[in-house]
XYZ file of C-alpha atoms in Angstrom:
660
model
C 0.000 0.000 0.000
C 2.815 2.399 0.891
C 4.248 2.044 -2.633
C 0.866 2.869 -4.182
C 0.522 5.870 -1.857
C 4.039 7.038 -2.797
C 3.281 6.686 -6.492
C 0.143 8.789 -6.032
C 2.109 11.534 -4.304
C 4.674 11.559 -7.117
C 1.931 11.789 -9.745
C 0.267 14.632 -7.826
C 3.565 16.542 -7.616
C 4.171 16.102 -11.344
C 0.706 17.432 -12.140
C 1.206 20.354 -9.759
C 4.549 21.249 -11.365
C 3.029 21.139 -14.857
C 0.081 23.316 -13.829
C 2.385 25.740 -12.004
C 4.737 25.961 -14.982
C 1.789 26.612 -17.311
C 0.534 29.319 -14.970
C 3.976 30.943 -14.924
C 4.083 30.922 -18.726
C 0.612 32.456 -18.782
C 1.806 35.156 -16.393
C 4.832 35.992 -18.600
C 2.984 38.726 -20.395
C 6.149 39.975 -22.078
C 6.140 36.823 -24.207
C 2.556 37.373 -25.374
C 2.407 39.376 -28.646
C -1.295 40.061 -28.060
C -0.485 42.202 -25.027
C 0.075 45.965 -25.492
C 3.715 47.017 -25.673
C 3.432 48.969 -22.393
C 2.159 45.854 -20.576
C 4.928 43.683 -22.010
C 7.613 46.215 -21.080
C 6.332 46.560 -17.517
C 6.149 42.796 -17.052
C 9.652 42.159 -18.405
C 11.202 45.056 -16.483
C 9.756 43.678 -13.233
C 11.567 40.371 -13.805
C 14.999 41.820 -14.599
C 17.973 41.969 -12.261
C 20.284 44.998 -12.168
C 22.860 42.967 -14.117
C 20.330 42.228 -16.854
C 19.228 45.847 -17.032
C 22.746 47.204 -17.381
C 23.457 44.556 -20.010
C 20.574 45.946 -22.079
C 22.162 49.411 -21.896
C 25.413 48.087 -23.387
C 26.282 48.036 -27.079
C 29.472 46.249 -28.156
C 31.339 45.829 -31.440
C 30.954 42.543 -33.279
C 34.723 41.902 -32.915
C 34.307 41.319 -29.150
C 30.917 39.604 -29.355
C 30.159 35.885 -29.287
C 27.275 33.707 -28.118
C 28.703 33.263 -24.613
C 29.277 36.984 -24.103
C 25.730 37.708 -25.249
C 24.258 35.112 -22.912
C 26.364 35.740 -19.816
C 26.566 39.550 -19.960
C 22.970 40.055 -21.190
C 24.258 42.422 -23.914
C 21.452 44.515 -25.379
C 23.004 45.437 -28.714
C 25.880 44.694 -31.085
C 27.155 46.897 -33.904
C 29.485 46.952 -36.843
C 31.762 49.960 -36.733
C 32.814 51.436 -40.091
C 34.213 48.586 -42.179
C 33.625 45.916 -39.522
C 32.364 42.850 -41.393
C 32.165 39.060 -40.886
C 34.836 38.514 -43.564
C 36.136 40.352 -46.649
C 33.471 40.705 -49.354
C 30.956 38.980 -47.088
C 27.678 37.931 -48.702
C 24.242 38.656 -47.270
C 24.164 35.030 -46.100
C 27.477 35.518 -44.249
C 26.010 38.487 -42.400
C 22.795 36.634 -41.499
C 24.737 33.644 -40.168
C 27.018 35.804 -37.994
C 24.189 37.853 -36.536
C 22.056 34.776 -35.806
C 24.933 33.237 -33.846
C 25.039 36.311 -31.604
C 21.253 36.264 -31.325
C 21.149 32.616 -30.275
C 23.404 33.528 -27.375
C 21.006 36.291 -26.301
C 17.984 34.000 -26.594
C 19.732 31.436 -24.376
C 19.937 33.924 -21.496
C 17.613 33.631 -18.492
C 14.876 35.875 -19.887
C 15.701 35.388 -23.569
C 15.773 39.096 -24.429
C 16.870 39.437 -28.076
C 19.773 41.701 -28.939
C 19.482 44.483 -31.521
C 22.174 44.661 -34.226
C 23.034 48.120 -35.557
C 25.108 49.426 -38.458
C 25.958 52.700 -40.199
C 23.907 52.831 -43.405
C 24.266 56.497 -44.267
C 24.015 56.316 -48.077
C 22.644 52.867 -48.667
C 23.909 49.770 -46.856
C 27.386 51.188 -47.257
C 29.469 48.681 -45.246
C 28.373 45.718 -47.331
C 29.937 44.347 -50.507
C 27.674 44.632 -53.587
C 25.123 46.849 -51.819
C 23.610 49.802 -53.672
C 25.518 52.974 -52.773
C 23.274 56.035 -53.046
C 24.540 59.620 -53.338
C 25.628 61.128 -50.039
C 23.210 63.559 -48.404
C 25.045 66.606 -49.786
C 23.796 65.572 -53.220
C 20.326 64.475 -52.143
C 19.674 67.916 -50.660
C 20.121 69.378 -54.152
C 17.233 67.271 -55.455
C 14.707 69.080 -53.203
C 12.781 65.777 -53.455
C 11.468 64.370 -50.137
C 9.666 61.544 -51.941
C 13.000 60.443 -53.418
C 14.483 60.420 -49.904
C 11.580 58.303 -48.716
C 12.066 55.775 -51.536
C 15.809 55.634 -50.819
C 14.981 54.937 -47.164
C 12.684 52.067 -48.121
C 15.266 50.551 -50.485
C 18.027 50.924 -47.894
C 15.855 49.245 -45.253
C 15.336 46.239 -47.536
C 19.071 45.893 -48.158
C 19.853 46.198 -44.439
C 17.238 43.559 -43.585
C 18.661 41.358 -46.363
C 21.743 40.960 -44.156
C 19.731 40.255 -41.000
C 20.149 43.704 -39.443
C 17.174 45.597 -37.930
C 18.802 48.914 -36.892
C 20.473 51.703 -38.925
C 22.454 54.640 -37.550
C 20.808 57.018 -40.042
C 19.810 59.636 -41.043
C 22.301 62.363 -40.236
C 20.179 65.521 -39.927
C 23.006 67.931 -39.180
C 22.745 71.418 -40.652
C 26.267 71.998 -41.973
C 27.063 75.706 -41.668
C 30.727 75.463 -42.668
C 32.035 73.225 -45.494
C 35.392 72.941 -43.755
C 33.667 70.320 -41.559
C 34.743 66.791 -42.509
C 31.181 65.495 -42.185
C 29.562 68.166 -44.354
C 28.670 65.600 -47.036
C 26.501 63.828 -44.448
C 24.353 66.975 -44.235
C 21.535 67.711 -46.671
C 21.905 71.482 -46.555
C 22.948 74.669 -44.777
C 19.205 75.442 -44.724
C 17.164 73.758 -41.964
C 14.093 73.870 -44.209
C 15.641 71.386 -46.664
C 16.960 69.183 -43.842
C 13.459 69.058 -42.353
C 11.960 68.069 -45.703
C 14.486 65.275 -46.163
C 13.564 63.662 -42.821
C 11.029 61.921 -45.054
C 13.731 59.254 -45.285
C 12.632 58.158 -41.789
C 9.204 56.761 -42.796
C 11.051 55.194 -45.722
C 13.330 53.353 -43.312
C 10.759 52.638 -40.599
C 7.352 52.739 -42.312
C 4.483 55.169 -41.806
C 3.340 55.661 -38.236
C -0.222 54.401 -37.642
C -3.033 56.998 -37.738
C -3.613 58.558 -34.326
C -0.263 57.406 -32.918
C 1.011 59.341 -29.911
C 3.675 61.927 -30.655
C 7.182 60.751 -29.884
C 6.412 57.018 -29.746
C 8.851 54.986 -31.889
C 7.521 52.927 -34.768
C 8.992 50.195 -37.001
C 6.623 48.585 -39.484
C 7.650 44.953 -39.703
C 10.356 42.691 -41.116
C 11.149 44.843 -44.174
C 11.752 47.998 -42.118
C 14.490 49.039 -39.688
C 14.763 51.235 -36.620
C 16.223 54.604 -37.630
C 18.505 56.945 -35.689
C 18.401 60.751 -35.965
C 21.913 62.089 -35.424
C 23.895 63.820 -34.013
C 21.965 65.588 -31.283
C 22.441 68.548 -31.518
C 24.419 71.315 -33.260
C 27.150 69.129 -34.765
C 27.038 71.101 -38.027
C 27.564 74.432 -36.299
C 30.953 74.052 -34.631
C 33.520 76.848 -34.748
C 35.471 76.802 -38.039
C 33.747 73.523 -38.912
C 36.037 71.507 -36.664
C 34.706 67.996 -36.084
C 33.629 67.129 -32.519
C 34.204 70.747 -31.516
C 32.171 73.484 -29.866
C 29.047 75.120 -31.308
C 29.057 78.620 -29.869
C 25.504 79.764 -30.599
C 22.667 81.196 -28.546
C 19.448 79.350 -27.662
C 17.483 80.974 -30.486
C 20.046 79.881 -33.105
C 20.180 76.353 -31.710
C 16.389 76.113 -31.833
C 15.884 77.757 -35.229
C 18.780 76.178 -37.149
C 19.773 72.886 -35.556
C 16.707 71.595 -33.694
C 13.809 71.720 -36.216
C 14.714 68.476 -38.026
C 14.682 66.613 -34.691
C 11.138 67.822 -34.056
C 10.087 66.482 -37.474
C 11.918 63.201 -36.875
C 10.155 62.643 -33.559
C 6.765 63.401 -35.104
C 7.568 60.766 -37.749
C 8.233 58.154 -35.059
C 12.028 57.902 -35.156
C 13.114 55.088 -32.837
C 16.451 56.378 -31.570
C 18.503 59.560 -31.332
C 22.315 59.614 -31.213
C 24.144 62.146 -29.053
C 26.809 64.276 -30.722
C 30.520 64.286 -29.971
C 30.362 68.061 -30.152
C 29.641 70.572 -27.409
C 27.164 73.404 -27.114
C 28.707 76.503 -25.535
C 31.361 74.375 -23.873
C 29.124 71.599 -22.527
C 29.681 68.161 -24.069
C 26.433 66.899 -25.600
C 26.952 63.428 -24.110
C 26.754 65.080 -20.693
C 24.090 67.704 -21.425
C 21.138 66.807 -19.189
C 19.227 69.996 -20.023
C 19.087 69.150 -23.728
C 18.880 65.329 -23.668
C 16.512 64.824 -20.750
C 15.079 68.307 -20.339
C 14.363 69.186 -23.966
C 14.465 65.986 -26.052
C 12.686 63.685 -23.619
C 10.551 66.018 -21.512
C 9.687 68.884 -23.874
C 9.600 67.029 -27.206
C 8.155 63.883 -25.556
C 10.608 61.546 -27.299
C 9.824 57.990 -26.125
C 12.518 56.062 -27.984
C 16.054 55.671 -26.648
C 19.134 57.887 -26.792
C 22.337 56.161 -27.866
C 25.880 57.431 -27.497
C 28.255 57.726 -30.414
C 31.280 55.415 -30.749
C 33.255 55.798 -27.490
C 31.302 59.017 -27.122
C 31.125 58.966 -23.343
C 34.915 58.526 -23.103
C 35.300 61.922 -24.773
C 33.398 63.764 -22.047
C 36.796 64.147 -20.368
C 40.050 65.530 -21.753
C 41.988 63.450 -22.568
C 39.341 60.857 -23.477
C 38.924 58.106 -20.906
C 40.928 59.899 -18.223
C 38.083 59.517 -15.705
C 35.894 56.766 -17.113
C 33.707 56.351 -14.039
C 32.808 60.028 -14.169
C 32.070 59.730 -17.900
C 29.682 56.835 -17.221
C 27.948 58.807 -14.482
C 27.693 62.065 -16.444
C 26.311 60.421 -19.593
C 23.723 58.220 -17.879
C 22.556 61.080 -15.651
C 22.297 63.288 -18.746
C 19.884 60.804 -20.313
C 21.972 58.520 -22.550
C 20.158 55.170 -22.492
C 22.398 52.869 -24.516
C 26.173 53.267 -24.628
C 28.180 52.374 -27.738
C 31.095 51.182 -25.648
C 32.265 49.414 -28.034
C 35.198 47.269 -26.794
C 35.852 47.445 -23.037
C 32.314 46.549 -22.067
C 33.303 44.836 -18.804
C 34.611 48.183 -17.493
C 31.396 49.967 -18.452
C 29.207 47.320 -16.819
C 31.362 47.284 -13.669
C 31.409 51.068 -13.284
C 27.691 51.546 -13.906
C 26.834 48.721 -11.495
C 28.898 50.326 -8.734
C 27.359 53.735 -9.377
C 23.877 52.272 -8.941
C 24.739 50.146 -5.913
C 26.319 53.167 -4.225
C 23.135 55.193 -4.881
C 24.953 57.693 -7.090
C 22.770 56.885 -10.102
C 19.165 56.208 -9.022
C 17.436 52.986 -10.029
C 14.616 54.875 -11.731
C 17.153 56.315 -14.231
C 18.227 52.757 -15.092
C 14.603 51.647 -15.386
C 13.819 54.600 -17.655
C 16.711 53.683 -19.959
C 15.824 49.988 -20.141
C 12.122 50.726 -20.600
C 12.940 52.879 -23.631
C 15.186 50.184 -25.127
C 12.528 47.513 -24.604
C 9.814 49.724 -26.124
C 11.838 49.858 -29.364
C 12.571 46.126 -29.322
C 8.933 45.167 -28.772
C 7.689 47.736 -31.304
C 9.949 46.412 -34.047
C 8.792 42.822 -33.472
C 12.191 41.614 -32.317
C 10.716 39.266 -29.693
C 8.523 37.533 -32.282
C 11.161 37.445 -35.041
C 14.586 37.518 -33.388
C 16.349 35.390 -35.997
C 16.925 36.502 -39.579
C 16.504 34.267 -42.611
C 17.579 34.336 -46.242
C 14.236 35.465 -47.688
C 15.461 38.985 -48.540
C 19.029 38.270 -49.683
C 18.216 39.109 -53.312
C 17.296 42.659 -52.282
C 20.983 43.451 -51.729
C 22.172 45.507 -54.699
C 19.025 44.683 -56.670
C 18.512 46.240 -60.098
C 15.473 48.157 -58.866
C 17.580 49.786 -56.143
C 20.399 50.566 -58.574
C 17.874 52.175 -60.902
C 16.656 54.285 -57.987
C 20.230 55.311 -57.148
C 20.772 56.257 -60.796
C 17.653 58.443 -60.639
C 19.002 60.064 -57.460
C 22.320 60.816 -59.186
C 20.549 62.495 -62.121
C 18.442 64.670 -59.849
C 21.348 65.646 -57.565
C 23.634 67.018 -60.302
C 23.878 70.811 -60.352
C 24.780 72.608 -63.593
C 26.864 75.624 -62.568
C 28.054 76.819 -65.974
C 27.101 75.948 -69.544
C 29.167 77.713 -72.189
C 31.437 80.719 -72.075
C 28.479 82.725 -73.329
C 24.768 82.060 -73.793
C 25.127 81.348 -77.506
C 27.870 78.738 -77.040
C 26.318 76.177 -74.689
C 28.220 72.908 -74.513
C 25.675 70.681 -72.784
C 24.059 68.372 -73.613
C 27.035 66.719 -75.275
C 26.554 65.010 -78.646
C 26.766 61.228 -78.370
C 28.128 60.951 -81.890
C 31.594 62.449 -82.311
C 34.764 61.403 -84.101
C 36.956 61.388 -80.977
C 36.509 62.614 -77.403
C 38.770 62.782 -74.353
C 37.907 61.665 -70.853
C 40.432 62.799 -68.238
C 40.837 63.226 -64.510
C 41.616 61.371 -61.302
C 37.937 60.634 -60.610
C 36.760 59.469 -64.040
C 37.463 55.778 -63.479
C 37.588 55.368 -59.699
C 34.574 53.922 -57.903
C 36.079 54.592 -54.471
C 36.508 58.300 -55.185
C 32.998 58.375 -56.609
C 31.442 56.885 -53.442
C 33.458 58.817 -50.850
C 33.823 58.005 -47.155
C 31.597 55.570 -45.266
C 31.817 53.089 -48.140
C 32.979 49.521 -47.414
C 35.536 50.995 -45.010
C 35.118 53.877 -42.559
C 37.362 56.189 -44.590
C 36.197 54.772 -47.915
C 38.406 53.063 -50.491
C 40.362 53.874 -53.634
C 39.987 52.080 -56.950
C 37.404 49.744 -58.428
C 37.955 46.468 -56.584
C 36.163 46.805 -53.251
C 32.552 46.692 -54.415
C 30.464 46.724 -57.586
C 29.172 49.709 -59.513
C 29.546 51.833 -62.636
C 32.302 54.423 -62.917
C 31.694 57.642 -64.819
C 34.127 56.520 -67.526
C 32.355 53.209 -68.081
C 29.026 55.089 -68.123
C 30.348 57.415 -70.847
C 31.577 54.449 -72.879
C 28.159 52.798 -72.727
C 26.303 56.018 -73.598
C 28.108 57.437 -76.638
C 27.477 56.239 -80.173
C 29.433 53.071 -81.078
C 31.293 55.064 -83.733
C 32.645 57.557 -81.182
C 36.233 56.956 -80.124
C 36.657 57.531 -76.364
C 40.230 58.167 -75.249
C 40.955 58.041 -71.503
C 44.025 59.692 -70.016
C 43.986 60.362 -66.305
C 46.545 63.174 -66.453
C 47.230 64.237 -70.050
C 49.688 66.990 -70.868
C 48.660 69.943 -72.991
C 50.613 68.718 -76.006
C 48.739 65.425 -76.075
C 45.401 67.241 -75.932
C 46.285 69.696 -78.700
C 47.696 67.080 -81.051
C 44.702 64.740 -80.999
C 41.966 67.014 -82.344
C 39.353 65.989 -79.816
C 35.869 67.360 -80.456
C 35.377 67.893 -76.717
C 36.668 66.656 -73.353
C 35.109 65.526 -70.077
C 37.312 66.192 -67.031
C 36.350 64.467 -63.759
C 38.243 65.674 -60.679
C 37.516 66.098 -56.975
C 38.351 65.163 -53.404
C 39.776 61.895 -52.035
C 37.532 59.811 -49.751
C 37.441 60.793 -46.070
C 35.243 60.558 -43.003
C 34.828 62.626 -39.838
C 37.930 64.439 -38.523
C 40.122 63.166 -41.379
C 37.977 65.292 -43.683
C 38.339 68.562 -41.791
C 39.990 71.016 -44.207
C 40.952 74.654 -44.180
C 42.008 74.623 -47.853
C 39.078 72.813 -49.579
C 41.151 72.140 -52.695
C 40.747 69.611 -55.471
C 43.045 66.591 -55.233
C 46.312 67.036 -57.164
C 46.915 66.908 -60.065
C 43.292 68.008 -60.609
C 44.015 71.728 -61.178
C 46.742 70.924 -63.726
C 44.420 68.538 -65.540
C 41.781 71.278 -65.824
C 44.348 73.769 -67.153
C 45.945 71.316 -69.616
C 42.674 70.057 -71.047
C 40.417 73.109 -70.922
C 43.143 75.313 -72.347
C 43.234 73.200 -75.506
C 39.727 71.910 -76.208
C 36.092 72.559 -75.313
C 35.596 70.924 -71.911
C 33.041 70.066 -69.279
C 34.451 69.707 -65.765
C 32.616 67.371 -63.384
C 33.528 67.798 -59.717
C 33.200 64.769 -57.422
C 33.304 66.269 -53.923
C 31.629 66.171 -50.537
C 31.158 69.953 -50.471
C 31.890 73.102 -52.452
C 35.616 73.403 -53.185
C 37.965 76.032 -54.623
C 37.034 76.308 -58.332
C 36.988 80.067 -59.001
C 40.618 80.268 -60.291
C 39.833 77.786 -63.100
C 36.313 78.892 -63.936
C 37.172 81.164 -66.874
C 38.871 78.343 -68.798
C 36.001 75.890 -68.222
C 33.206 75.729 -70.802
C 30.735 73.807 -68.621
C 30.839 72.953 -64.916
C 28.818 70.249 -63.165
C 28.757 69.515 -59.418
C 28.243 65.747 -59.087
C 28.950 65.622 -55.305
C 29.589 62.003 -54.207
C 27.233 60.117 -56.521
C 27.852 56.588 -55.232
C 27.884 53.352 -57.172
C 25.715 54.363 -60.122
C 27.876 56.601 -62.315
C 25.505 56.024 -65.228
C 23.314 58.751 -63.731
C 26.053 61.290 -64.528
C 26.236 60.243 -68.174
C 22.431 60.260 -68.417
C 22.424 64.027 -67.885
C 25.703 64.993 -69.580
C 24.463 63.517 -72.851
C 20.924 64.824 -72.561
C 18.873 61.708 -71.899
C 17.615 63.772 -68.956
C 17.806 67.478 -68.182
C 19.592 69.174 -65.286
C 17.226 69.983 -62.394
C 19.428 70.163 -59.251
C 19.733 73.353 -57.186
C 22.526 74.160 -54.733
C 21.528 73.277 -51.177
C 24.573 75.117 -49.871
C 26.476 78.218 -50.854
C 29.490 77.886 -53.162
C 32.163 80.295 -51.958
C 34.700 82.225 -54.003
C 37.486 81.879 -51.458
C 37.887 79.981 -48.184
C 38.650 83.335 -46.555
C 34.899 84.036 -46.755
C 33.973 81.056 -44.550
C 31.735 80.541 -42.766
C 29.260 82.078 -45.214
C 25.632 81.054 -45.502
C 22.637 82.515 -47.283
C 21.334 85.523 -45.366
C 24.713 86.491 -43.908
C 25.577 90.212 -44.169
C 28.877 89.422 -45.951
C 27.187 87.119 -48.505
C 29.172 87.282 -51.750
C 29.214 83.781 -53.244
C 30.601 82.390 -56.460
C 27.296 80.524 -56.849
C 24.506 81.363 -54.391
C 22.337 78.956 -52.440
C 19.528 77.786 -54.742
C 21.528 78.334 -57.927
C 21.407 75.728 -60.686
C 21.000 76.054 -64.417
C 18.313 73.857 -65.902
C 18.275 72.120 -69.254
C 15.876 70.068 -71.270
C 16.582 66.516 -72.332
C 17.383 65.954 -75.998
C 14.073 64.138 -76.300
C 12.176 67.169 -74.998
C 14.159 69.508 -77.224
C 13.351 67.396 -80.280
C 9.697 67.193 -79.282
C 9.536 70.960 -78.797
C 11.361 71.609 -82.077
C 9.026 69.225 -83.886
C 6.000 70.879 -82.326
C 7.290 74.306 -83.298
C 7.962 73.192 -86.862
C 4.479 71.701 -87.148
C 2.997 74.945 -85.804
C 4.960 76.991 -88.349
C 3.861 74.680 -91.198
C 0.245 74.970 -90.070
C 0.545 78.774 -90.010
C 2.032 78.823 -93.529
C -0.740 76.579 -94.843
C -3.372 78.813 -93.218
C -1.817 81.974 -94.658
C -1.547 80.448 -98.138
C -5.142 79.241 -97.991
C -6.279 82.702 -96.883
C -4.337 84.380 -99.709
C -5.674 81.987 -102.332
C -9.211 82.463 -101.083
C -8.793 86.249 -101.153
C -7.415 86.190 -104.705
C -10.245 83.957 -105.837
C -12.867 86.280 -104.328
C -11.227 89.406 -105.801
C -10.913 87.779 -109.195
């Protein structure tokens, strides 16, 4: 009997454990997608230890991440820094496999909170081999086309998701007020109005916010969209002399009227995250500016997403960077930074923040606020339901449809600054059929120069081997008539040009690739031997000069010898868009979104300044019709003239008949 009684007890215990386990699962509201996001966040937050919360606030580089680190340190996010990839020329499948390995580690942790992988995708999915590289923002601002920005956002989101990534550190909504700044090409314009309009890229990246959504609440519309990041909060484009990471010395009114408006638009459009700037405002580092991050961004603007630091951004609160790391952790978290892009020494960050909380220096409610914001974004984007990526979107990477869109963006971003030495001698559009033409210049056949910084590597690349695309030279070759002989010489001497009887020449020159501080420049000159190439070629034959730059550069000394001048900015991978307009398949429509100076001595100089005396003013841009439109108009005119002649003749004949 005792054995039977014992067996009954065991069976009862088993049943009780099953029922209890089921009840606990039922009570885990954070795992139930039918529950409102707020309920899920509250439930999950109540279950988390301090260690798990601080883990969620930590973002590390992929080079120090692995499944065990993710599981044991409860890491909330991983990123690829500029050029950080699974392996050289990694495929979309390589990216998906790497990211899923990290994610499996996160899902194996006690609460199974998925990590969020982030990457810089500032002009397309620019770190990834074979991705579509769109024009940098400096060119897109010249299109004055918010719908184009939106479509670029949607295409970029698809390519990012193709590699298993749900989070993009874009867009940059800086208002660059001085082209000497090395990040000026990441800015749409010197005019906040244009920057505000181009925040339409955010619903492209994230999807349209639902009707009636609360202001400031982040939104990501499913597996084909990504969380966006408005950066760099705030005033990064207004530093003294355009020095990167420096001090913006402006009053409150200027900060609000020039640098803040695009953030207001971004928040209204549901942007998920905001990145703090390396720069300072009136001497206060933005990563430590509680009045602006917590006081204005979170409390006044009602931003409900999370604030992320820039790469080692909190280290730079002190001078020299990292000299008092514990203070930097305290100052940034108290200011309102929610997630810290560490990116390497994450154990130190976790240790310091844990001690600051345990010693009651940083209150627990500040930690809870940060983690709540991070979880809101993760739940909103569906990361708990779909934590692992698959291969269903891999064909979106570098797709023809996206390359066609990039080509359209190139066409619309080109600005025609000069066309002929007088109105009666216009050079553009160029004839496709010619006996022999010259293509010259350092940037004519160099995809790396054409794409600029933040392409494959942080500082960009040089040459044609690091990714796929169409150089301007190859675009010219595919556009001209088969009978036209195209001669390419990167740096021809004047004698060569004179002796070859070219009908015309195309000279493509510009800046080398650069990013951030490496691009800061007080000279703003074209890369040597660019000026000599212009002089040698344009002194001997009719020429169009195409500048490939991240900003206006010194061009005034050469302008008189140039027949036609085109600003192509940094057009990206689709150089065919340049040829489309040079040869008249499409007309020029771009307008300068920033002032083109005569001399660097004038800088800073923006539209509306009392000393405004530009070479080409803000808003300038000659327009032209496509050859097709010109032919159509000419045909229409000819038909009209013929009709008039017929009418006149008929009238005369009728009159003569009646008189006779």
